[in-house]
Amino acid sequence: MAISISVFLLLLILAVVFLRNGALKFSHALVCVLLGFYLASTSLAPTIQNGLSATANLVSDLKP
C-alpha cells in the first residue's frame, strides 16, 4: 500500500509540474487519468501491480 501511494504522489507531482510548465495540456492529463481508471478495471491491473512491485523491490535493493 505504501508503494502505491508513493507512486501516486510521484505521478501527481509530475503531472502538476508538466501542467504548470505547459508541456502537458489539461486534456492530455485527463486522457492519462481516464486510461489509468480503465486499466485498473481490466484484467491487466494485477500484472501492472506486480511489475511495479518488482521494480520497487529492485530499486530498493540497490546500494549506492
XYZ file of C-alpha atoms in Angstrom:
64
model
C 0.000 0.000 0.000
C 2.829 2.419 0.832
C 4.398 1.860 -2.582
C 1.207 2.597 -4.475
C 0.687 5.821 -2.501
C 4.274 6.856 -3.241
C 3.862 6.118 -6.948
C 0.582 8.015 -6.941
C 2.184 11.045 -5.294
C 5.150 10.953 -7.678
C 2.882 10.792 -10.724
C 0.666 13.544 -9.316
C 3.656 15.823 -8.718
C 4.977 15.143 -12.221
C 1.575 15.874 -13.743
C 1.326 19.170 -11.863
C 4.835 20.180 -12.940
C 4.092 19.325 -16.566
C 0.793 21.199 -16.446
C 2.445 24.306 -14.968
C 5.296 24.264 -17.492
C 2.897 23.942 -20.403
C 4.442 20.655 -21.508
C 1.235 18.796 -20.658
C -2.145 20.150 -21.587
C -5.144 19.582 -19.342
C -6.808 17.446 -21.986
C -3.729 15.201 -22.176
C -3.726 14.810 -18.395
C -7.416 13.942 -18.456
C -6.812 11.253 -21.076
C -3.993 9.795 -18.932
C -6.256 9.714 -15.870
C -9.065 8.041 -17.784
C -6.617 5.495 -19.182
C -5.444 4.745 -15.633
C -9.008 4.167 -14.445
C -9.672 1.974 -17.454
C -6.533 -0.103 -16.863
C -7.412 -0.513 -13.180
C -10.680 -2.189 -14.108
C -9.193 -4.632 -16.619
C -7.534 -7.994 -16.101
C -4.203 -6.286 -16.813
C -4.276 -4.476 -13.442
C -2.650 -7.306 -11.396
C 0.136 -7.607 -13.962
C 0.824 -3.875 -13.782
C 0.764 -4.010 -9.966
C 3.184 -6.951 -9.923
C 5.505 -5.171 -12.347
C 5.523 -2.011 -10.249
C 6.158 -4.012 -7.082
C 9.020 -5.914 -8.703
C 10.551 -2.664 -9.940
C 10.218 -1.069 -6.491
C 11.872 -4.111 -4.890
C 14.692 -4.000 -7.425
C 15.307 -0.303 -6.831
C 15.175 -0.696 -3.031
C 17.795 -3.453 -3.187
C 20.322 -1.228 -4.982
C 23.176 0.026 -2.837
C 24.783 3.374 -3.692
